[in-house]
């Protein structure tokens, strides 16, 4: 059974994350924000540098439109349950997606998205 809340996109809470090289620090981020404000007049004050530790997770490649992800998530849920795991979603470990296709250039049926769910072994 698929959680019906996943169909209510207006209820989504999300963070866009872009990987940066390890040598980038807060000073670099603050400099970049100031440059964008000065040159482009864009407010990037919400931008921040974060460290993300993945931990144990299960993932699957979803091929298709974003709206068809619930079917792939159902397969992931079955794997988690039959493998003796439980989801480990909390304030520091979240479901996340890695978008490999550009929706402006790829037809919805060919979109590739890595779906990743944090897990722990069920005791």
PDB file of C-alpha atoms in Angstrom:
ATOM      1  CA  UNK A   1       0.000   0.000   0.000  1.00  0.00           C
ATOM      2  CA  UNK A   2       1.322   3.421  -0.924  1.00  0.00           C
ATOM      3  CA  UNK A   3       1.072   6.328   1.508  1.00  0.00           C
ATOM      4  CA  UNK A   4      -1.581   8.672   0.105  1.00  0.00           C
ATOM      5  CA  UNK A   5       0.260  11.716   1.471  1.00  0.00           C
ATOM      6  CA  UNK A   6       2.875  11.270  -1.272  1.00  0.00           C
ATOM      7  CA  UNK A   7       0.204  12.304  -3.787  1.00  0.00           C
ATOM      8  CA  UNK A   8      -0.351  15.648  -2.033  1.00  0.00           C
ATOM      9  CA  UNK A   9       2.519  17.661  -3.471  1.00  0.00           C
ATOM     10  CA  UNK A  10       1.444  20.810  -1.653  1.00  0.00           C
ATOM     11  CA  UNK A  11       2.350  19.056   1.631  1.00  0.00           C
ATOM     12  CA  UNK A  12       5.950  18.371   0.540  1.00  0.00           C
ATOM     13  CA  UNK A  13       8.748  19.919   2.573  1.00  0.00           C
ATOM     14  CA  UNK A  14      11.986  19.823   0.641  1.00  0.00           C
ATOM     15  CA  UNK A  15      15.526  21.109   0.479  1.00  0.00           C
ATOM     16  CA  UNK A  16      17.508  21.403  -2.729  1.00  0.00           C
ATOM     17  CA  UNK A  17      21.083  20.243  -2.230  1.00  0.00           C
ATOM     18  CA  UNK A  18      24.025  20.681  -4.596  1.00  0.00           C
ATOM     19  CA  UNK A  19      27.269  18.855  -3.955  1.00  0.00           C
ATOM     20  CA  UNK A  20      30.306  21.115  -3.622  1.00  0.00           C
ATOM     21  CA  UNK A  21      33.994  20.224  -3.316  1.00  0.00           C
ATOM     22  CA  UNK A  22      35.293  19.460   0.171  1.00  0.00           C
ATOM     23  CA  UNK A  23      37.489  22.574   0.182  1.00  0.00           C
ATOM     24  CA  UNK A  24      34.447  24.899   0.039  1.00  0.00           C
ATOM     25  CA  UNK A  25      33.812  26.458   3.454  1.00  0.00           C
ATOM     26  CA  UNK A  26      31.397  28.983   4.967  1.00  0.00           C
ATOM     27  CA  UNK A  27      33.609  31.896   3.912  1.00  0.00           C
ATOM     28  CA  UNK A  28      33.329  30.774   0.289  1.00  0.00           C
ATOM     29  CA  UNK A  29      29.545  30.478   0.576  1.00  0.00           C
ATOM     30  CA  UNK A  30      29.196  33.926   2.133  1.00  0.00           C
ATOM     31  CA  UNK A  31      31.421  35.414  -0.598  1.00  0.00           C
ATOM     32  CA  UNK A  32      29.321  33.764  -3.339  1.00  0.00           C
ATOM     33  CA  UNK A  33      26.056  34.995  -1.801  1.00  0.00           C
ATOM     34  CA  UNK A  34      27.413  38.556  -1.675  1.00  0.00           C
ATOM     35  CA  UNK A  35      28.592  38.364  -5.293  1.00  0.00           C
ATOM     36  CA  UNK A  36      25.224  37.105  -6.537  1.00  0.00           C
ATOM     37  CA  UNK A  37      23.425  39.855  -4.625  1.00  0.00           C
ATOM     38  CA  UNK A  38      25.787  42.517  -5.984  1.00  0.00           C
ATOM     39  CA  UNK A  39      25.890  41.330  -9.606  1.00  0.00           C
ATOM     40  CA  UNK A  40      22.470  39.751 -10.125  1.00  0.00           C
ATOM     41  CA  UNK A  41      20.395  41.396  -7.377  1.00  0.00           C
ATOM     42  CA  UNK A  42      19.280  37.926  -6.204  1.00  0.00           C
ATOM     43  CA  UNK A  43      18.743  37.289  -2.518  1.00  0.00           C
ATOM     44  CA  UNK A  44      20.463  34.030  -1.602  1.00  0.00           C
ATOM     45  CA  UNK A  45      20.322  34.580   2.151  1.00  0.00           C
ATOM     46  CA  UNK A  46      18.590  31.209   2.668  1.00  0.00           C
ATOM     47  CA  UNK A  47      21.587  29.376   1.165  1.00  0.00           C
ATOM     48  CA  UNK A  48      23.783  27.531   3.663  1.00  0.00           C
ATOM     49  CA  UNK A  49      26.566  24.981   3.700  1.00  0.00           C
ATOM     50  CA  UNK A  50      25.729  21.641   5.245  1.00  0.00           C
ATOM     51  CA  UNK A  51      27.405  18.297   5.771  1.00  0.00           C
ATOM     52  CA  UNK A  52      25.358  15.250   4.913  1.00  0.00           C
ATOM     53  CA  UNK A  53      26.271  11.772   6.159  1.00  0.00           C
ATOM     54  CA  UNK A  54      24.319   9.135   4.259  1.00  0.00           C
ATOM     55  CA  UNK A  55      24.423   6.090   6.515  1.00  0.00           C
ATOM     56  CA  UNK A  56      22.710   2.799   5.696  1.00  0.00           C
ATOM     57  CA  UNK A  57      20.006   3.176   3.087  1.00  0.00           C
ATOM     58  CA  UNK A  58      18.143   1.358   0.348  1.00  0.00           C
ATOM     59  CA  UNK A  59      17.894   2.921  -3.079  1.00  0.00           C
ATOM     60  CA  UNK A  60      16.330   2.220  -6.420  1.00  0.00           C
ATOM     61  CA  UNK A  61      16.540   3.766  -9.849  1.00  0.00           C
ATOM     62  CA  UNK A  62      13.115   5.042 -10.849  1.00  0.00           C
ATOM     63  CA  UNK A  63      12.588   5.461 -14.576  1.00  0.00           C
ATOM     64  CA  UNK A  64       9.506   7.436 -15.486  1.00  0.00           C
ATOM     65  CA  UNK A  65       7.518  10.490 -14.502  1.00  0.00           C
ATOM     66  CA  UNK A  66       7.773  11.840 -10.973  1.00  0.00           C
ATOM     67  CA  UNK A  67       4.071  11.050 -10.533  1.00  0.00           C
ATOM     68  CA  UNK A  68       4.776   7.328 -10.974  1.00  0.00           C
ATOM     69  CA  UNK A  69       7.352   7.167  -8.156  1.00  0.00           C
ATOM     70  CA  UNK A  70       4.864   5.594  -5.690  1.00  0.00           C
ATOM     71  CA  UNK A  71       5.143   2.269  -7.548  1.00  0.00           C
ATOM     72  CA  UNK A  72       8.930   2.237  -7.110  1.00  0.00           C
ATOM     73  CA  UNK A  73       8.581   3.322  -3.484  1.00  0.00           C
ATOM     74  CA  UNK A  74       6.226   0.369  -2.916  1.00  0.00           C
ATOM     75  CA  UNK A  75       8.956  -1.984  -4.201  1.00  0.00           C
ATOM     76  CA  UNK A  76      11.432  -0.332  -1.829  1.00  0.00           C
ATOM     77  CA  UNK A  77       8.973  -0.717   1.066  1.00  0.00           C
ATOM     78  CA  UNK A  78       8.612  -4.451   0.334  1.00  0.00           C
ATOM     79  CA  UNK A  79      12.396  -4.856   0.246  1.00  0.00           C
ATOM     80  CA  UNK A  80      12.755  -3.046   3.568  1.00  0.00           C
ATOM     81  CA  UNK A  81      10.102  -5.206   5.221  1.00  0.00           C
ATOM     82  CA  UNK A  82      11.258  -8.566   3.833  1.00  0.00           C
ATOM     83  CA  UNK A  83      14.915  -7.750   4.526  1.00  0.00           C
ATOM     84  CA  UNK A  84      14.308  -7.211   8.220  1.00  0.00           C
ATOM     85  CA  UNK A  85      14.834  -3.453   8.142  1.00  0.00           C
ATOM     86  CA  UNK A  86      12.767  -0.451   9.147  1.00  0.00           C
ATOM     87  CA  UNK A  87      12.789   3.073   7.778  1.00  0.00           C
ATOM     88  CA  UNK A  88      15.010   5.448   9.744  1.00  0.00           C
ATOM     89  CA  UNK A  89      13.515   8.775   8.749  1.00  0.00           C
ATOM     90  CA  UNK A  90      13.968  11.581  11.267  1.00  0.00           C
ATOM     91  CA  UNK A  91      15.214  15.178  11.438  1.00  0.00           C
ATOM     92  CA  UNK A  92      18.704  14.218  10.267  1.00  0.00           C
ATOM     93  CA  UNK A  93      17.932  11.243   7.995  1.00  0.00           C
ATOM     94  CA  UNK A  94      15.397  11.808   5.258  1.00  0.00           C
ATOM     95  CA  UNK A  95      14.000  10.259   2.114  1.00  0.00           C
ATOM     96  CA  UNK A  96      15.803  11.909  -0.745  1.00  0.00           C
ATOM     97  CA  UNK A  97      15.967  11.844  -4.469  1.00  0.00           C
ATOM     98  CA  UNK A  98      18.812  12.366  -6.899  1.00  0.00           C
ATOM     99  CA  UNK A  99      17.630  13.714 -10.231  1.00  0.00           C
ATOM    100  CA  UNK A 100      19.741  12.415 -13.098  1.00  0.00           C
ATOM    101  CA  UNK A 101      17.649  13.790 -15.968  1.00  0.00           C
ATOM    102  CA  UNK A 102      16.853  17.309 -17.035  1.00  0.00           C
ATOM    103  CA  UNK A 103      13.030  17.590 -17.158  1.00  0.00           C
ATOM    104  CA  UNK A 104      13.366  20.358 -19.735  1.00  0.00           C
ATOM    105  CA  UNK A 105      15.091  17.968 -22.176  1.00  0.00           C
ATOM    106  CA  UNK A 106      13.828  14.487 -21.264  1.00  0.00           C
ATOM    107  CA  UNK A 107      10.378  13.033 -21.869  1.00  0.00           C
ATOM    108  CA  UNK A 108       8.617  12.090 -18.611  1.00  0.00           C
ATOM    109  CA  UNK A 109       8.642   8.359 -19.391  1.00  0.00           C
ATOM    110  CA  UNK A 110      12.464   8.414 -19.650  1.00  0.00           C
ATOM    111  CA  UNK A 111      13.262  10.503 -16.553  1.00  0.00           C
ATOM    112  CA  UNK A 112      15.795   8.860 -14.215  1.00  0.00           C
ATOM    113  CA  UNK A 113      15.624   9.480 -10.474  1.00  0.00           C
ATOM    114  CA  UNK A 114      17.461   7.670  -7.686  1.00  0.00           C
ATOM    115  CA  UNK A 115      15.062   7.181  -4.763  1.00  0.00           C
ATOM    116  CA  UNK A 116      16.886   6.687  -1.455  1.00  0.00           C
ATOM    117  CA  UNK A 117      15.405   5.747   1.940  1.00  0.00           C
ATOM    118  CA  UNK A 118      17.449   5.602   5.177  1.00  0.00           C
ATOM    119  CA  UNK A 119      17.071   2.304   7.061  1.00  0.00           C
ATOM    120  CA  UNK A 120      18.231   0.416  10.143  1.00  0.00           C
ATOM    121  CA  UNK A 121      18.159  -3.285  10.930  1.00  0.00           C
ATOM    122  CA  UNK A 122      14.961  -4.203  12.783  1.00  0.00           C
ATOM    123  CA  UNK A 123      15.751  -5.635  16.204  1.00  0.00           C
TER     124      UNK A 123
END
